[in-house]
Coordinates of C-alpha atoms in Angstrom, one line a residue:
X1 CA 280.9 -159.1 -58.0
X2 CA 279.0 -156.4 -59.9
X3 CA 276.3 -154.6 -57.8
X4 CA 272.6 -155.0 -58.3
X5 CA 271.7 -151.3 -59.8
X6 CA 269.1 -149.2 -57.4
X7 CA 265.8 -148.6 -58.5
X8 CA 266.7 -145.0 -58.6
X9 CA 268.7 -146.1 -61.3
X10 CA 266.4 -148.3 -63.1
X11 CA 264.3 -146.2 -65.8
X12 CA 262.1 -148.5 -67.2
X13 CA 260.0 -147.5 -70.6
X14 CA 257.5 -144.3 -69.6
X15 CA 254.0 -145.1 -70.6
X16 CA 254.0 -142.4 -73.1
X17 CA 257.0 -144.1 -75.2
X18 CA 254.9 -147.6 -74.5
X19 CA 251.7 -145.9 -75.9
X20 CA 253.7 -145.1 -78.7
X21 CA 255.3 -148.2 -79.9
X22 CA 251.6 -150.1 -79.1
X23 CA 249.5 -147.6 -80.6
X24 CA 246.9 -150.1 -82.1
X25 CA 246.9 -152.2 -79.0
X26 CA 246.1 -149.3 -76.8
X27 CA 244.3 -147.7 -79.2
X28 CA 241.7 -150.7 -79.0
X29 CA 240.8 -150.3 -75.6
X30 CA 241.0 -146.5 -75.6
X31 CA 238.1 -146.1 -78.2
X32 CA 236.2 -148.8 -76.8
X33 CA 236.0 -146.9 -73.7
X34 CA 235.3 -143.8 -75.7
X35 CA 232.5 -145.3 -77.7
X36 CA 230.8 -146.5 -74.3
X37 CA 231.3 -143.3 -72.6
X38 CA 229.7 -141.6 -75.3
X39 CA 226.5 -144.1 -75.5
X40 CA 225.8 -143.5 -71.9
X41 CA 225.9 -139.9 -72.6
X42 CA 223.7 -140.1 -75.5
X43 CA 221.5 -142.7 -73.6
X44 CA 221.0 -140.0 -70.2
X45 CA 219.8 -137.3 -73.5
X46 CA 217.2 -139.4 -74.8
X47 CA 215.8 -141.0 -71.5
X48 CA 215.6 -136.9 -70.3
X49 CA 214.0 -135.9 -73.6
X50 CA 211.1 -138.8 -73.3
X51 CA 210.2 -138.6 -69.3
X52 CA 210.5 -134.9 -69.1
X53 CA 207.5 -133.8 -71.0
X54 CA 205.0 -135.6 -69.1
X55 CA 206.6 -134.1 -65.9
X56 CA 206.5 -130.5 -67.4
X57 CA 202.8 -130.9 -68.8
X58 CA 201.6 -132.5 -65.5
X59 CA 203.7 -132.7 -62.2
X60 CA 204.7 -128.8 -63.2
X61 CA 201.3 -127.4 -63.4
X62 CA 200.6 -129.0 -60.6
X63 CA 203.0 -127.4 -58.8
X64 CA 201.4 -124.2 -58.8
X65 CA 197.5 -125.3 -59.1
X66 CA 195.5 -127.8 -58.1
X67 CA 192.7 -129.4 -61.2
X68 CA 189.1 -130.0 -59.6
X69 CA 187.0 -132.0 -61.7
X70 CA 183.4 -133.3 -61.0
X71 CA 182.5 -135.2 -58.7
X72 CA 180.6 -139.0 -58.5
X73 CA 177.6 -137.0 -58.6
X74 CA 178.6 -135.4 -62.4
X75 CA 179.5 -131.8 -60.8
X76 CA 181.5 -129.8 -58.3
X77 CA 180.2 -129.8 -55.5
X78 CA 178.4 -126.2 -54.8
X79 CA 179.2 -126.7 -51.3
X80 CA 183.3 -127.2 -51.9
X81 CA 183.4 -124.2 -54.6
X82 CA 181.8 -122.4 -51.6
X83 CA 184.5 -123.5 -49.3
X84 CA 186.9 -122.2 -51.7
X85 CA 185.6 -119.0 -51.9
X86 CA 185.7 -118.3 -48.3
X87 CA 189.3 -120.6 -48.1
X88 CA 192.0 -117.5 -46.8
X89 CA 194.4 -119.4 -48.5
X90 CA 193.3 -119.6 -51.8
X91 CA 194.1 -117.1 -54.3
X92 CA 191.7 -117.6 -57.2
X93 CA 190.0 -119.9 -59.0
X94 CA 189.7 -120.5 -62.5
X95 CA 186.7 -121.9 -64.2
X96 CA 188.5 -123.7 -67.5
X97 CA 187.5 -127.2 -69.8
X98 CA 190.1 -129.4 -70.7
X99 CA 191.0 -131.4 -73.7
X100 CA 194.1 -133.3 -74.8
X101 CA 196.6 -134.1 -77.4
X102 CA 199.4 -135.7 -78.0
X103 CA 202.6 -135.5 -77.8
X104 CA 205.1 -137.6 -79.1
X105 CA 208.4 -138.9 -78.0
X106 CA 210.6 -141.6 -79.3
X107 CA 208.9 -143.8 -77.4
X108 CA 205.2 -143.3 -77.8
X109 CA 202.8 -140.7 -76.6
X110 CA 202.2 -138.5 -73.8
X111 CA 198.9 -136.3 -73.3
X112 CA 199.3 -132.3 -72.8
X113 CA 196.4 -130.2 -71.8
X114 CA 194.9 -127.8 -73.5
X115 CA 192.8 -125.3 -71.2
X116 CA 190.0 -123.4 -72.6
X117 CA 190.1 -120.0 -70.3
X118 CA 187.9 -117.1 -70.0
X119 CA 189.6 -114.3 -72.0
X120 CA 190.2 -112.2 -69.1
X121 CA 191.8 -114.9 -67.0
X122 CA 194.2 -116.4 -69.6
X123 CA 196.9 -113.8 -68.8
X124 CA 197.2 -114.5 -65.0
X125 CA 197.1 -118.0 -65.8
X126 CA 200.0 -118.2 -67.9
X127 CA 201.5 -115.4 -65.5
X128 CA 200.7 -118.2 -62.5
X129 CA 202.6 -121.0 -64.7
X130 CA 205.7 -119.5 -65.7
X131 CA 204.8 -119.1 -69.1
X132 CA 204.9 -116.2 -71.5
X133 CA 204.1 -114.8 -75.2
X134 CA 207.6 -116.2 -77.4
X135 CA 206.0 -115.0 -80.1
X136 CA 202.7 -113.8 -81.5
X137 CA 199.9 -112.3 -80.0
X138 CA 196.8 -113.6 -77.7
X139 CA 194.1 -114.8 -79.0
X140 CA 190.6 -113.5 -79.2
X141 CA 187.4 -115.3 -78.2
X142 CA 185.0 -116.3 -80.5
X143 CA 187.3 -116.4 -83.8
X144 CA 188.6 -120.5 -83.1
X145 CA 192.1 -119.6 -82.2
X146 CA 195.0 -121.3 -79.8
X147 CA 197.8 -120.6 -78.3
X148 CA 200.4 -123.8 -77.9
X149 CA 203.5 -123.9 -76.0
X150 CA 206.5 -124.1 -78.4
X151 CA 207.6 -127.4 -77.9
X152 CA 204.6 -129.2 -78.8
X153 CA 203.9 -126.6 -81.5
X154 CA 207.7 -128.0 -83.1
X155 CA 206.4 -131.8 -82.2
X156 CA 203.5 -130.8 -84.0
X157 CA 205.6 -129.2 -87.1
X158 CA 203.2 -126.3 -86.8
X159 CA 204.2 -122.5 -86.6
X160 CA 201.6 -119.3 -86.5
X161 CA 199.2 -119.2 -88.7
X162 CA 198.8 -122.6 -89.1
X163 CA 195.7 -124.5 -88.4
X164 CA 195.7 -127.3 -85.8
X165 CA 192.7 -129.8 -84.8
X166 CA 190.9 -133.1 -85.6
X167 CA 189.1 -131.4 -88.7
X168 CA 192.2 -130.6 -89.7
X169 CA 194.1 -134.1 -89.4
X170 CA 191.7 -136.8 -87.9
X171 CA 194.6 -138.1 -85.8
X172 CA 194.6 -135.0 -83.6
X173 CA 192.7 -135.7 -80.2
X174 CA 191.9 -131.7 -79.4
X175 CA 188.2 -131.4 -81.6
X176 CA 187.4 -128.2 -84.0
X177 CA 189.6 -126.3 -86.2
X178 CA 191.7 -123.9 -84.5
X179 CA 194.6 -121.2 -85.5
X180 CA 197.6 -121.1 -83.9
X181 CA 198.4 -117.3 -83.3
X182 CA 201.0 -117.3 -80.3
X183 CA 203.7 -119.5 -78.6
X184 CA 204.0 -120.2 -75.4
X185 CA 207.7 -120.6 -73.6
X186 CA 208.3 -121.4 -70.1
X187 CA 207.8 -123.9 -67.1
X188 CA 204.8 -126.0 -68.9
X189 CA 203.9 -127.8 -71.6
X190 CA 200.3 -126.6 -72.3
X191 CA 197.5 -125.2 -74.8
X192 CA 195.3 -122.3 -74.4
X193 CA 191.5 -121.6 -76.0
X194 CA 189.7 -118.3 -74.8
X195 CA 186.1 -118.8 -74.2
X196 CA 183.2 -116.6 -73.1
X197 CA 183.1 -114.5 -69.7
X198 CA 179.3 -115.9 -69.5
X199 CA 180.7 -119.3 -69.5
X200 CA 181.2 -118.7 -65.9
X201 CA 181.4 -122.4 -63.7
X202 CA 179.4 -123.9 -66.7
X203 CA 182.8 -125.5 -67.3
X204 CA 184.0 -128.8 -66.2
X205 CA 187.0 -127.8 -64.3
X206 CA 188.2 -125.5 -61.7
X207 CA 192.3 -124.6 -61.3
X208 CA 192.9 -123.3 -57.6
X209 CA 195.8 -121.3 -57.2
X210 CA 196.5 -120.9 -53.7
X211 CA 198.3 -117.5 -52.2
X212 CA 201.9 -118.1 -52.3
X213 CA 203.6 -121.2 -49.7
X214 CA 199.7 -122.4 -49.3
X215 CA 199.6 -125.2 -51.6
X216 CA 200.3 -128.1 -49.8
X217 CA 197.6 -126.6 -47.0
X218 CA 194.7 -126.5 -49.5
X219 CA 195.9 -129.5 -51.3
X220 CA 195.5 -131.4 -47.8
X221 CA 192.1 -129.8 -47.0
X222 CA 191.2 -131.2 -50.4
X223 CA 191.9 -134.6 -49.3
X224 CA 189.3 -134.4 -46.8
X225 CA 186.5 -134.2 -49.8
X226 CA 184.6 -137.0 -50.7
X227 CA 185.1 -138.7 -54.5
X228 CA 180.8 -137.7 -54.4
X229 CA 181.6 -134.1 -54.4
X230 CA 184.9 -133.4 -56.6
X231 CA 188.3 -135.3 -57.5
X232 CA 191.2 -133.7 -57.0
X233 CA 194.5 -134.0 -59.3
X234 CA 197.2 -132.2 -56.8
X235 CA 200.6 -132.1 -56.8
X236 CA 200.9 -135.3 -54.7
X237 CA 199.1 -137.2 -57.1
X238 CA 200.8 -135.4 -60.0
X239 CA 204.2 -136.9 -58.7
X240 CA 202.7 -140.2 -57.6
X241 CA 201.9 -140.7 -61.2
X242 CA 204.7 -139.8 -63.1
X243 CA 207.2 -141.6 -60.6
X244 CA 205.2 -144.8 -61.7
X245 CA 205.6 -144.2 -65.5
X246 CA 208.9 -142.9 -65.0
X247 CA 210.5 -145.9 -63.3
X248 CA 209.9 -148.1 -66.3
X249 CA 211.5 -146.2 -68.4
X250 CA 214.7 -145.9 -66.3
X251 CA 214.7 -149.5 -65.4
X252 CA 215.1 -150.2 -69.0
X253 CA 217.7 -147.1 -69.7
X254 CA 219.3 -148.6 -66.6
X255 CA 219.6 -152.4 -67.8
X256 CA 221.2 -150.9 -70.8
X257 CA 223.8 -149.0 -69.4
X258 CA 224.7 -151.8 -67.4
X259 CA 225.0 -154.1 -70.2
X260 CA 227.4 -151.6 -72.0
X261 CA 229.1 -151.7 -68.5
X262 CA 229.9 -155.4 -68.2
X263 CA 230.8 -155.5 -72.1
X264 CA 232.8 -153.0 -71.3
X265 CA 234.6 -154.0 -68.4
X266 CA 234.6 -157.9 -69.9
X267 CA 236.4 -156.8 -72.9
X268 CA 239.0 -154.4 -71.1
X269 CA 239.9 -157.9 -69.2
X270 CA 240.3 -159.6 -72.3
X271 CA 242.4 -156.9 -74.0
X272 CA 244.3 -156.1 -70.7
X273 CA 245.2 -159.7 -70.3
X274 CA 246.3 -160.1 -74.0
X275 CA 248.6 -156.8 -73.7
X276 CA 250.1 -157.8 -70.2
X277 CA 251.0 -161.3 -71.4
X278 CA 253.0 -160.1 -75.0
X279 CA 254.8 -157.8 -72.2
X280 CA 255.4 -160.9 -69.4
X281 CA 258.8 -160.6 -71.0
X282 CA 259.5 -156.8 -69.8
X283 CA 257.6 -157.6 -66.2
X284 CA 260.2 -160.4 -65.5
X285 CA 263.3 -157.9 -66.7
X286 CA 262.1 -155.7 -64.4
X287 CA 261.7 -158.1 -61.4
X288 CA 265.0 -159.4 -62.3
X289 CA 266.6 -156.2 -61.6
X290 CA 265.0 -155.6 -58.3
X291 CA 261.3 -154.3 -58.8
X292 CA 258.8 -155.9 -56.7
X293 CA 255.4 -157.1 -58.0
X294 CA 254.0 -154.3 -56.2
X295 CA 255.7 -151.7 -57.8
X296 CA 255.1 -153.8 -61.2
X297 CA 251.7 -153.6 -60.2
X298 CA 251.7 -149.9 -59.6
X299 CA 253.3 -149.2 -63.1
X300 CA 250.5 -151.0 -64.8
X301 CA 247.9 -149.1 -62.4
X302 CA 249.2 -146.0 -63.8
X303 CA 249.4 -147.1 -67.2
X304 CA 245.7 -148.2 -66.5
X305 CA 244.8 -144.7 -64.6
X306 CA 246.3 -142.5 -67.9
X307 CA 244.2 -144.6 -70.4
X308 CA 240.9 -144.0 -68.5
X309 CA 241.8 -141.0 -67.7
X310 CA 242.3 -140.1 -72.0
X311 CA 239.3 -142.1 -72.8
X312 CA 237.0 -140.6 -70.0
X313 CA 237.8 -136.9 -71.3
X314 CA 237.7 -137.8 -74.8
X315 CA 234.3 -139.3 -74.5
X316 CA 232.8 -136.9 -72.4
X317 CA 233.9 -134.3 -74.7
X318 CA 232.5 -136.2 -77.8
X319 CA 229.3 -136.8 -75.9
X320 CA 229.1 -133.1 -75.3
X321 CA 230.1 -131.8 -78.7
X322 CA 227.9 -134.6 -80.4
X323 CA 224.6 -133.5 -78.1
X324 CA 225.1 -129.9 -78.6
X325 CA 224.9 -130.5 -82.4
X326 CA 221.8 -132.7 -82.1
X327 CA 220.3 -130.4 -79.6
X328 CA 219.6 -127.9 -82.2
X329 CA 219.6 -130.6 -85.1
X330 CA 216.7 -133.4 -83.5
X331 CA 215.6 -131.7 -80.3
X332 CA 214.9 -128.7 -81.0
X333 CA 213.2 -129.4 -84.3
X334 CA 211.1 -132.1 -82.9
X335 CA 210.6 -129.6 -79.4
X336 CA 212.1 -132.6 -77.1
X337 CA 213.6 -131.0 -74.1
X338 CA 217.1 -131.3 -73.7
X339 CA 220.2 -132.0 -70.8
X340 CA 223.5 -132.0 -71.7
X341 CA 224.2 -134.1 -68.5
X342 CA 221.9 -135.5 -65.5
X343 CA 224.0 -136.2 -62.2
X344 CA 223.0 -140.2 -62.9
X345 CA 224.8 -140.3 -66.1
X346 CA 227.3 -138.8 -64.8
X347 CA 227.9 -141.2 -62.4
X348 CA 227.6 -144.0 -65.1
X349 CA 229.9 -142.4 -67.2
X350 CA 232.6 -142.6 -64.7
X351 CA 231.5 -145.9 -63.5
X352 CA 232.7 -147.3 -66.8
X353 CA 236.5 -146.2 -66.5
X354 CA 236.3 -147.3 -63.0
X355 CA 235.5 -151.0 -63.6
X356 CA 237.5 -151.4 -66.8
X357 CA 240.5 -149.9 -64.6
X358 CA 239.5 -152.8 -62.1
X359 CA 238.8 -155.4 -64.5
X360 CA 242.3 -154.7 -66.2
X361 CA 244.3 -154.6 -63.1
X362 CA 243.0 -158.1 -62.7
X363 CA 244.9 -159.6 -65.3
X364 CA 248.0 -158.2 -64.6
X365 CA 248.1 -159.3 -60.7
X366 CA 247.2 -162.6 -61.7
X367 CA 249.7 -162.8 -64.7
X368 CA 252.2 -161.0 -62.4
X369 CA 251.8 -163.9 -59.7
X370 CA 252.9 -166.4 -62.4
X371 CA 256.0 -165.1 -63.8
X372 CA 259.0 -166.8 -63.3
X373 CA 261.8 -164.3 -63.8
X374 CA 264.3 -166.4 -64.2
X375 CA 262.3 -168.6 -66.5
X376 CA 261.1 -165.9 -68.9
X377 CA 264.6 -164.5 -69.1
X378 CA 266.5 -167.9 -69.9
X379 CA 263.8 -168.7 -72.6
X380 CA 264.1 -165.1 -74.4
X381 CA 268.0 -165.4 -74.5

């Protein structure tokens, strides 16, 4: 009686020679993957480019001054510009007016300031906010002229020497005629109009910057002001604000990265389960000859593994290659900011090989604990 061979000896078809002989029907899962790997790359780009403004033109000035605006009573308080004057802990404060305009993102609008500064503060302002001269020069008082940070000058489509205003387009929010000699780069998103020295506190709006690790101490001081005497927009509030707006937005990024998870996942079943059953055949040679359904199992967890494995670096590495080239194609052009990757997509991106590896695995147990070996092998002879 002839020996049953050892599974030393056994050398069933490698994966690679598999992939090979069943190119379209791997191939069909392995771009499906791709495809979804690359959306949710795509998806973590846009959601980035469309919150992040409003963060850096609010939440990030914030972080390094506090707004006070007048009061119930239609001013600041004399009493609480007093108190800052004698506060240890603030640095200076900057008399300024504020108007808006609009940015826009590919899903609406959000407002950036535009600071009209005394002349002699504006470079310790933009010194204090991690912004400096790209290109240019400063402007001077009196002659209606604007500097804009380069990102909304881009959303804009305006360069130096262009003119910028509601007189000009009767869309624009920010009122007058002004020229755009300089751009801004940096931490912010802002706009900047020098005005008179003798404009003094005639101005609606105060900045604080406080001395450096004091901002959270003045901010809390503020707190203590009544809404008669002054409002305060601090950083807390900054924050407050933009989580709330934010969270929308990723809800509904979120929903759809789910959906092109379960599709996903649903449709590596489906294929998984087609593929394993045209190959019940080979699972029931190799039980036949001694391999258990674990180590079936195991085969078809590898086989599993190396597809994901394939897919996940090819469609990160489309992702990547397809952002960089719309980075300096759409988001740049249009001054969106730009990630390559958050730690969130990320995470979603490799959720996706992890559930279509589970969702195929499924199949083939279940198929697996069906197979008659005997059965199967009678009916193909």
């Amino acid at each position: 009686m002839r020996k049953p061979l050892g599974l030393s000896e056994i050398k069933p078809l490698s994966f690679i020679k598999y992939f090979h002989n069943n190119v379209k029907k791997s191939l069909v899962i392995m771009l499906a993957l791709i495809l979804s790997i690359f959306m949710i790359i795509i998806f973590q780009m846009v959601m980035f480019a469309v919150n992040e403004p409003a963060r850096i033109a609010d939440v990030e000035v914030s972080n390094y001054a506090t707004k006070i605006f007048e009061g119930k009573s239609g001013k600041i308080d004399a009493g609480v510009i007093k108190q800052m004057q004698e506060n240890e802990k603030v640095e200076r404060f900057i008399p300024t007016s504020e108007q808006d305009m609009d940015y826009n993102h590919l899903f609406g609008t959000c407002n950036i300031s535009v600071f009209s500064i005394r002349e002699s503060d504006i470079k310790y302002v933009l010194e204090k906010l991690g912004l400096k001269l790209r290109e240019g020069r400063m402007p001077v008082v009196g002659k209606n002229e604007i500097l804009l940070d380069w990102r909304l000058a881009n959303n804009k489509n305006k360069k130096i020497g262009n003119f910028i205003g509601k007189e000009i387009n009767l869309q624009e929010k920010l009122t007058g005629k002004y020229k755009i000699v300089g751009i801004l780069e940096g931490k912010s998103i802002i706009g900047v109009i020098p005005t008179w020295e003798s404009q003094e506190l005639s101005m609606n709006k105060l900045l604080v910057f406080p001395k450096e690790g004091q901002l959270e101490k003045i901010n809390e001081e503020f707190s203590k002001v009544t809404a008669e005497k002054a409002y305060f927009w601090t950083k807390e509030k900054a924050e407050d604000n933009y989580t709330k707006n934010e969270k929308s937005l990723k809800d509904m990024f979120g929903i759809m990265s789910i959906a092109v998870i379960l599709v996903m996942s649903f449709a590596s079943g489906n294929s998984s389960y087609a593929q394993y059953f045209s190959r019940r055949n080979e699972f029931a040679l190799l039980q036949s000859i001694g391999y258990t359904r674990g180590q079936i199992l195991l085969r078809a967890a590898k086989e599993i593994a190396l597809l994901n494995l394939v897919g996940l670096a090819a469609g990160v590495t489309l992702g990547f290659v397809a952002g960089l080239i719309l980075d300096r194609t759409f988001f740049i052009p249009n001054g969106y900011p730009f990630v390559l990757m958050q730690s969130n997509g990320m995470i979603e991106a490799l959720t996706i090989p992890l559930c279509t590896a589970l969702f195929g695995l499924i199949p083939a147990g279940w198929l697996l604990s069906t197979i008659d070996p005997m059965t199967v092998v009678e009916k193909s002879e």
